[in-house]
Coordinates of N, CA and C in Angstrom, one line a residue:
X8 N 66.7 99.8 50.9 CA 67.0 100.6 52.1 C 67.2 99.8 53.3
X9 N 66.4 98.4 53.9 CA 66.4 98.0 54.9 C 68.0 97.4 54.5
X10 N 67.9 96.9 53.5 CA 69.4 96.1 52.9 C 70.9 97.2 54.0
X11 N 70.3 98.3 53.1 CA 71.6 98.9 53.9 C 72.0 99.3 55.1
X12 N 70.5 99.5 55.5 CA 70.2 99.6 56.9 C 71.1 98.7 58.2
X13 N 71.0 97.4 57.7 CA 71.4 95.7 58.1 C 72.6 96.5 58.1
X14 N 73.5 96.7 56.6 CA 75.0 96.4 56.4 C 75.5 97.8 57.3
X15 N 74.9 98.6 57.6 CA 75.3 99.9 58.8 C 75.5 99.5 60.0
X16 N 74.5 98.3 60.3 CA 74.1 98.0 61.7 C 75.5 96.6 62.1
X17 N 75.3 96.5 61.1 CA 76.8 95.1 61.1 C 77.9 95.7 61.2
X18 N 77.8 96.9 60.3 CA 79.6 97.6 60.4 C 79.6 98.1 61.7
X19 N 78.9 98.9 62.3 CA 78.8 99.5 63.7 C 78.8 98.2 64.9
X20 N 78.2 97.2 64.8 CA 78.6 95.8 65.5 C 80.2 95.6 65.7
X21 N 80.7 95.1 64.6 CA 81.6 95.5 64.4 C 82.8 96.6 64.8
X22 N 82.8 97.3 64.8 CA 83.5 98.7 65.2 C 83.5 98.7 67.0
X23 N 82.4 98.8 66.9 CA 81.7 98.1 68.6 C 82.7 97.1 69.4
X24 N 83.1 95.9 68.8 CA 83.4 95.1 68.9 C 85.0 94.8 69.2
X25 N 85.3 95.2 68.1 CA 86.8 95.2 67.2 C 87.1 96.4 68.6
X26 N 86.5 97.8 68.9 CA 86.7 98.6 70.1 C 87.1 98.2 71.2
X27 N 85.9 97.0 71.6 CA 85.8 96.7 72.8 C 87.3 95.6 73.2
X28 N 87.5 95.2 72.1 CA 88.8 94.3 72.0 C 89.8 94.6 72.1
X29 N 90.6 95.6 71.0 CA 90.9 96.9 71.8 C 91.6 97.3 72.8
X30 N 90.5 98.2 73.5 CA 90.4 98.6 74.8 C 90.9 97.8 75.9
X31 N 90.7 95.7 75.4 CA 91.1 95.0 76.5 C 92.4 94.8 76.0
X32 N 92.7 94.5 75.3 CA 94.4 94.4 74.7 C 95.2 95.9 75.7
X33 N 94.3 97.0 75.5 CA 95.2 97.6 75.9 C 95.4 98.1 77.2
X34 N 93.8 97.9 78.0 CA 93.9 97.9 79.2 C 94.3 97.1 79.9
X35 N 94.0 95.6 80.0 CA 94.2 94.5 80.5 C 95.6 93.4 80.0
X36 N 95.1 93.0 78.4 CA 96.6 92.3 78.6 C 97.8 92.9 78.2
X37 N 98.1 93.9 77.5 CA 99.6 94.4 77.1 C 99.8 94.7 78.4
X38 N 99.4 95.7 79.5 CA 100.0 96.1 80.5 C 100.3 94.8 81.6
X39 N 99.8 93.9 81.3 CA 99.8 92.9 82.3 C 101.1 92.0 81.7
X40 N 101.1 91.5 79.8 CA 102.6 91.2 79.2 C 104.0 92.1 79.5
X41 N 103.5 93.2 80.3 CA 104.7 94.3 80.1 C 105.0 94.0 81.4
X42 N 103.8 93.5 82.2 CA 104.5 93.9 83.9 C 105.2 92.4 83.8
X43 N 105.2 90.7 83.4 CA 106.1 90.0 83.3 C 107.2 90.1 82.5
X44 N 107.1 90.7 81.4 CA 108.1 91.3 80.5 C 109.4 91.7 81.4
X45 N 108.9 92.7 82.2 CA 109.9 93.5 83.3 C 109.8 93.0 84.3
X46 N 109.3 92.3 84.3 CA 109.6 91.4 86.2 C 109.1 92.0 87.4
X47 N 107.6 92.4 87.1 CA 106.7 93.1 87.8 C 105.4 92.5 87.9
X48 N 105.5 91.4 87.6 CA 104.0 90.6 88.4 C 104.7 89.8 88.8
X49 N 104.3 89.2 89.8 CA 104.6 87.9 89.6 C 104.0 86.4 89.7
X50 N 105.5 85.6 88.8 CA 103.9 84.1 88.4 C 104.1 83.3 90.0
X51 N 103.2 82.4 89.4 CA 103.0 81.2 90.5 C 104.1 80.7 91.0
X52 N 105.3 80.5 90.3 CA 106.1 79.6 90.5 C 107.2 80.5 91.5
X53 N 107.2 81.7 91.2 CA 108.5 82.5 91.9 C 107.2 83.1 93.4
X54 N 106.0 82.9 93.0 CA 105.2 83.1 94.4 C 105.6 81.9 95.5
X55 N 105.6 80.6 94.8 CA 105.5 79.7 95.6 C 106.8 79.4 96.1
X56 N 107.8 80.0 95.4 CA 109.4 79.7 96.0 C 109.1 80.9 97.0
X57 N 108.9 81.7 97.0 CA 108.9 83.1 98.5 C 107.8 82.7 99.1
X58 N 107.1 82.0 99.1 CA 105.9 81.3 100.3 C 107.0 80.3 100.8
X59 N 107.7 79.3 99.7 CA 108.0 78.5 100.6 C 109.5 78.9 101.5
X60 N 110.2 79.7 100.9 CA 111.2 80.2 101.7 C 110.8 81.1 103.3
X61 N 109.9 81.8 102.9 CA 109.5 82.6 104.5 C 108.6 80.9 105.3
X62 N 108.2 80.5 104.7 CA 107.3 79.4 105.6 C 108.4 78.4 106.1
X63 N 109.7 77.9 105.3 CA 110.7 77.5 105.8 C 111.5 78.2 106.9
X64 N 111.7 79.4 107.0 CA 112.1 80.0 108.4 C 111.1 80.4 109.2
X65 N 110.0 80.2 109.1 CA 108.9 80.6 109.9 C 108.7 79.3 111.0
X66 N 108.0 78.6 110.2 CA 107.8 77.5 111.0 C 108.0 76.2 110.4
X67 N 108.7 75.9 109.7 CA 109.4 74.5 109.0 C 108.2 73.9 108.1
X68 N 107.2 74.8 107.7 CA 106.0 73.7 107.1 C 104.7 73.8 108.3
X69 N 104.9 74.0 109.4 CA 104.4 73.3 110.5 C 102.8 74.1 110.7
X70 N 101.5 74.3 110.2 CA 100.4 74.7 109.9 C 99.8 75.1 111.2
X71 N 100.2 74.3 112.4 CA 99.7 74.8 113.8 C 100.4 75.0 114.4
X72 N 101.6 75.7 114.2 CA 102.5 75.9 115.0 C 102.2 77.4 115.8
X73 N 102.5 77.6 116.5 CA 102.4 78.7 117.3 C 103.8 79.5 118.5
X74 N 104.3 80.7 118.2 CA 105.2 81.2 118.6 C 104.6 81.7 119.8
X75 N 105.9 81.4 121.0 CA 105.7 80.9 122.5 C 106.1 82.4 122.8
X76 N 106.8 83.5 121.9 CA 106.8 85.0 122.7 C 106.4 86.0 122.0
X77 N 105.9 85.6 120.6 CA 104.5 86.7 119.7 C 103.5 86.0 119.5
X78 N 103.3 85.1 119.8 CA 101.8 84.5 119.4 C 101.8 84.3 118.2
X79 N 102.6 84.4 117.0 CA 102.5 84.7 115.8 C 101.8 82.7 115.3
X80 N 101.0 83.0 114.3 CA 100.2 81.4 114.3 C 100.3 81.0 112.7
X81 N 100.5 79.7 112.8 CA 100.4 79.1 111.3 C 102.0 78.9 110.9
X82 N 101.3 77.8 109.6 CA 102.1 77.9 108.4 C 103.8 79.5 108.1
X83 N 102.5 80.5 108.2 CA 103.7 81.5 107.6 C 103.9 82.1 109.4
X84 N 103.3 82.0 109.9 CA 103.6 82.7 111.4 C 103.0 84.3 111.3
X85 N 101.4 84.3 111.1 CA 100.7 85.6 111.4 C 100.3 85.7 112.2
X86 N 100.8 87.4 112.8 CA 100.4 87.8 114.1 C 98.8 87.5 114.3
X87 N 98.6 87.1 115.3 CA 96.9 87.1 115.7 C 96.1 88.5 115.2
X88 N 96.6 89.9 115.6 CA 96.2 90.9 115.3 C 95.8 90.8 113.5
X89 N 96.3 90.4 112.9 CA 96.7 90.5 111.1 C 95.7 89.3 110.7
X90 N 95.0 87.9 111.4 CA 94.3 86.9 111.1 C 93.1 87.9 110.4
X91 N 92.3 88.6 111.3 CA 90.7 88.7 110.9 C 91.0 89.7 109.8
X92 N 91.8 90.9 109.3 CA 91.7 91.7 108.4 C 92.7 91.0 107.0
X93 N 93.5 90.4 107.3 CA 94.1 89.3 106.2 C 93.3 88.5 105.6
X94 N 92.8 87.8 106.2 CA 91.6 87.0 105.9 C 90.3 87.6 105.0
X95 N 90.5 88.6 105.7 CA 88.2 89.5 104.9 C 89.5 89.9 103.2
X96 N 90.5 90.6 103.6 CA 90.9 90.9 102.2 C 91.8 90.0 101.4
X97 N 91.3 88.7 101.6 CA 92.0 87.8 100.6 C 90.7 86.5 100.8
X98 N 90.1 86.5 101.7 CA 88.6 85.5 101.4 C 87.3 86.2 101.0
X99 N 87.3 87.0 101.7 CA 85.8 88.0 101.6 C 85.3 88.0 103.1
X100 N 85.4 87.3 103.8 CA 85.2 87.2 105.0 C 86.5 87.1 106.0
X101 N 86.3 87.2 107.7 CA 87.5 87.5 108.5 C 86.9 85.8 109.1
X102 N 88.6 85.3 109.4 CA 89.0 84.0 110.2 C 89.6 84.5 111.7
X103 N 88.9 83.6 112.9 CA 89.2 83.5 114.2 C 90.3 83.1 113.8
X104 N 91.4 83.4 114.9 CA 92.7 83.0 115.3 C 92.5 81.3 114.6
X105 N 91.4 80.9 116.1 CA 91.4 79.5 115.9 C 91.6 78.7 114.5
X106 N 90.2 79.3 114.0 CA 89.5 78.9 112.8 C 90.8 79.0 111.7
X107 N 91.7 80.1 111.4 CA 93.0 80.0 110.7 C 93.9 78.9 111.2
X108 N 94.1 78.4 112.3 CA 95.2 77.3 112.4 C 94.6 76.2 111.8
X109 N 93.3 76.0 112.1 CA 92.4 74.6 111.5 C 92.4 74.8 110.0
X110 N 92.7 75.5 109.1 CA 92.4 75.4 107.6 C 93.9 75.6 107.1
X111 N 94.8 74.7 106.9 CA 95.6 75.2 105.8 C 95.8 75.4 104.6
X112 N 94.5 75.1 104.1 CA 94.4 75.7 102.9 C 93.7 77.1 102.7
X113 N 93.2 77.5 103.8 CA 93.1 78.9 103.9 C 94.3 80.1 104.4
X114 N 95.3 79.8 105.3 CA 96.3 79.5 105.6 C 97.3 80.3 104.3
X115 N 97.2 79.2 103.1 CA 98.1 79.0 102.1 C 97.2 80.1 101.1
X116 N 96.2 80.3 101.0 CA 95.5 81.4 100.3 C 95.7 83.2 100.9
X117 N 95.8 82.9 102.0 CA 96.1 84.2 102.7 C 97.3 84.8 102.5
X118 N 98.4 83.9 102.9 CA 99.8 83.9 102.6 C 100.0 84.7 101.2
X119 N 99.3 83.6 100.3 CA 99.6 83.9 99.0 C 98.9 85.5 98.6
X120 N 97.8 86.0 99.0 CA 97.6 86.9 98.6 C 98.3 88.3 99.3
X121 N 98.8 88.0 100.7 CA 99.6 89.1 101.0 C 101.1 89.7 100.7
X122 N 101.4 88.0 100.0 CA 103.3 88.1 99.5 C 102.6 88.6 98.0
X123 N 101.8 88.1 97.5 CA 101.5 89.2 96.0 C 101.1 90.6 96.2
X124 N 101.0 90.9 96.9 CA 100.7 92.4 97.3 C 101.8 92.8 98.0
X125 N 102.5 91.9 98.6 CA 104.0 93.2 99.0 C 105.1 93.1 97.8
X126 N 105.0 92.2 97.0 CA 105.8 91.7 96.0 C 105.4 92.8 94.8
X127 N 104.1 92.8 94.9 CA 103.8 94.2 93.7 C 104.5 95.7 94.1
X128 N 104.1 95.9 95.6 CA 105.0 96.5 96.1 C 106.3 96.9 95.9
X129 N 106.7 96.1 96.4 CA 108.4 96.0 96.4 C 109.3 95.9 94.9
X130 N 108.8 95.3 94.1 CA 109.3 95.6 92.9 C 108.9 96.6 92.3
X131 N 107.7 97.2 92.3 CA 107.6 98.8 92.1 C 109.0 99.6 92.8
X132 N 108.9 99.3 94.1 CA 109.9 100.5 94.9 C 111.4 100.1 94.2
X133 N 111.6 99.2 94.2 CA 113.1 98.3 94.2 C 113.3 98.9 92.7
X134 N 112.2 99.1 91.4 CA 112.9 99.7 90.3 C 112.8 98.0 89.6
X135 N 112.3 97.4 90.2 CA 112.4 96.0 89.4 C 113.8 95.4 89.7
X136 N 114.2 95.0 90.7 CA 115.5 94.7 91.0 C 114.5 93.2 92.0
X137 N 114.5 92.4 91.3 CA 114.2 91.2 91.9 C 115.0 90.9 93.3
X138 N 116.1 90.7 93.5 CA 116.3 90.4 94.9 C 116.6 91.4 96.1
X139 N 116.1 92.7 95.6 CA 116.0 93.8 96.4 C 114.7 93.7 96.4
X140 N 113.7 93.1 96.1 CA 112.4 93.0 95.9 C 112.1 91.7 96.8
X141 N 112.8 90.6 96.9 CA 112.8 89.1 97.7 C 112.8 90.1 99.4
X142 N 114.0 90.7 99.3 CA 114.5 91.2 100.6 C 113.4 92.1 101.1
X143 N 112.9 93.1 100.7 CA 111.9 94.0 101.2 C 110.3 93.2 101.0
X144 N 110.2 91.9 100.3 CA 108.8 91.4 100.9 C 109.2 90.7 102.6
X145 N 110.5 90.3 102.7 CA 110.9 89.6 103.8 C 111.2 90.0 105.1
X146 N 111.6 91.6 104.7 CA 111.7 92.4 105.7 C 110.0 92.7 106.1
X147 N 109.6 93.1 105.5 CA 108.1 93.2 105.6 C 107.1 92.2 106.3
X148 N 107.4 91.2 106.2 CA 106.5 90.0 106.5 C 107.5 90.0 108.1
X149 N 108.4 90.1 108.3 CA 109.4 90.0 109.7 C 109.9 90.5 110.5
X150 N 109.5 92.3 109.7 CA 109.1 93.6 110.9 C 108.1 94.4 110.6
X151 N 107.4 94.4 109.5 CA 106.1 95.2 109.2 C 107.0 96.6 108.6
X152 N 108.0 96.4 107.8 CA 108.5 97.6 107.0 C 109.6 97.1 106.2
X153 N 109.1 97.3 104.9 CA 110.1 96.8 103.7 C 111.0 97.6 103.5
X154 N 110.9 98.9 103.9 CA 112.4 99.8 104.0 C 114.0 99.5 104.9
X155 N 113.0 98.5 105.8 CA 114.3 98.1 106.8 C 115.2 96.9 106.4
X156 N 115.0 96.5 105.1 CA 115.6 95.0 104.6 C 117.3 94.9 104.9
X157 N 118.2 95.9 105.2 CA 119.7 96.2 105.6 C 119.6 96.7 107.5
X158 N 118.7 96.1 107.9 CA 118.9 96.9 109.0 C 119.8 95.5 110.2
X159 N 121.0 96.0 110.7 CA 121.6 94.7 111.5 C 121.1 94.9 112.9
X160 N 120.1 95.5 113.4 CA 119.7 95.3 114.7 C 119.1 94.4 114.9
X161 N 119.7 93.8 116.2 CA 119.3 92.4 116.6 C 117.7 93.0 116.8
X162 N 116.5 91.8 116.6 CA 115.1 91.8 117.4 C 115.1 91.1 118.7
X163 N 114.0 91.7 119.0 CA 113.7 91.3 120.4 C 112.2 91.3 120.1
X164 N 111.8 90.2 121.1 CA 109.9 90.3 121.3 C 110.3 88.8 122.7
X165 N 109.5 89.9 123.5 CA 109.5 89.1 125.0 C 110.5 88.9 125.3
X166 N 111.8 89.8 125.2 CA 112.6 89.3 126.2 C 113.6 88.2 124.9
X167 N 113.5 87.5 123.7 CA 113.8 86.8 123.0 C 114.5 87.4 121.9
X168 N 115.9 86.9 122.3 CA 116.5 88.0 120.8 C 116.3 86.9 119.4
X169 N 116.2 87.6 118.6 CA 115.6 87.0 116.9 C 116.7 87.3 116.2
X170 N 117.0 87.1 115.0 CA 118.0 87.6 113.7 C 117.6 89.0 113.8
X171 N 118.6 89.7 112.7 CA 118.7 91.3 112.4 C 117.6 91.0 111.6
X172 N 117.0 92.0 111.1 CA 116.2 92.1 109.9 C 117.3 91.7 108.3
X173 N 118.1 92.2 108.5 CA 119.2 91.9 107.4 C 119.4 90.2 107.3
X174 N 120.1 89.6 108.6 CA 120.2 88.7 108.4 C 118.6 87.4 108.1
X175 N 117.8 88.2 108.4 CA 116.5 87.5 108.0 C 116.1 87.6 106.8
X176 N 116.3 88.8 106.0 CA 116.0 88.9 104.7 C 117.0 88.3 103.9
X177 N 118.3 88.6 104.3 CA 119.6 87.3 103.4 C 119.2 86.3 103.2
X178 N 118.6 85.7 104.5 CA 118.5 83.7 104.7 C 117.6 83.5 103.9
X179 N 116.1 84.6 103.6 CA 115.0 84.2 102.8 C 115.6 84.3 101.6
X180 N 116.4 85.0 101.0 CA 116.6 85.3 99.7 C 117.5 84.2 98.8
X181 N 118.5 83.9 99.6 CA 119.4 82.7 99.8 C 118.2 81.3 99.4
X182 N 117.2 81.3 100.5 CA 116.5 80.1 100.3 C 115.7 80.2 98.3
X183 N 115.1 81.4 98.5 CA 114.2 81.6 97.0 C 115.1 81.4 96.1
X184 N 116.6 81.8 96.2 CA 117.3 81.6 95.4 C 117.7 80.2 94.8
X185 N 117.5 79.2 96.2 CA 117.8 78.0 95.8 C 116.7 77.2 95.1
X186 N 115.4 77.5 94.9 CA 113.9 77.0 94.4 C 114.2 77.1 92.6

């Protein structure tokens, strides 16, 4: 009796088990093979070509740089306003203005988790159309709306005219293109 008792308790381990494995295959990794499959996550390497393309029109590399008619700070050029809630949702805690120009390797963690979040975005909306997907993380990061990625109105801030949104999302796309 105890004999078969054991071999019940093993099969049900088992079953248990073999379930739980399963469950992760099908929650976790197929749906995650399917979102690179279709060009809906994205990896490190196409992150770090769209970090480095917006950080190339942004501020050339330059980690303390600071814009003389938005204040915009850093590496990628974040508005002051966007430092302390950028920060808490991509560190766990919020960074002073200051305290963000002094860390670029926090800086470069921030960046990175806000372009993977508009990039999940955007290729959702885009239908998976990668460089309609480049353009609306770009429009995004350089008017605060990835719908406007065709828009040819010149910008202004302080009095300083900037590229269209169009021609800003071209130049980034152009650049990722070339990485």
């Amino acid at each position: 009796m105890q004999d078969k008792l054991q071999k019940s308790a093993k099969s049900l381990i088992e079953l248990v088990i073999n379930g739980v494995l399963i469950a992760f295959l099908l929650g976790f990794v197929f749906p995650t093979l399917l979102r690179y499959a279709n060009g809906r996550a994205m990896n490190p390497s196409d992150l770090e070509a769209l970090r480095h393309s917006i950080v190339g029109q942004e501020s050339a590399g330059n980690f303390r740089a600071v814009n003389p008619d938005s204040g915009a700070l850093g590496y990628g050029q974040v508005m002051p306003e966007n430092v302390a809630p950028w920060s808490k949702a991509a560190l766990g805690y919020t960074l002073t203005p200051d305290e963000f120009l002094a860390r670029p390797d926090l800086q470069i963690a921030i960046l990175n988790h806000k372009l993977t979040e508009y990039w999940q975005e955007a290729i959702d909306r885009s239908g998976g159309d990668q460089e309609i997907a480049v353009r609306m993380v770009a429009s995004r990061w350089y008017s605060g709306r990835a719908d406007w990625y065709n828009s040819t109105t010149p910008q202004f801030y302080n009095g300083t005219e900037y590229p269209s949104i169009q021609e800003y999302t071209l130049s980034i796309l152009e650049k990722y293109q070339q990485h």
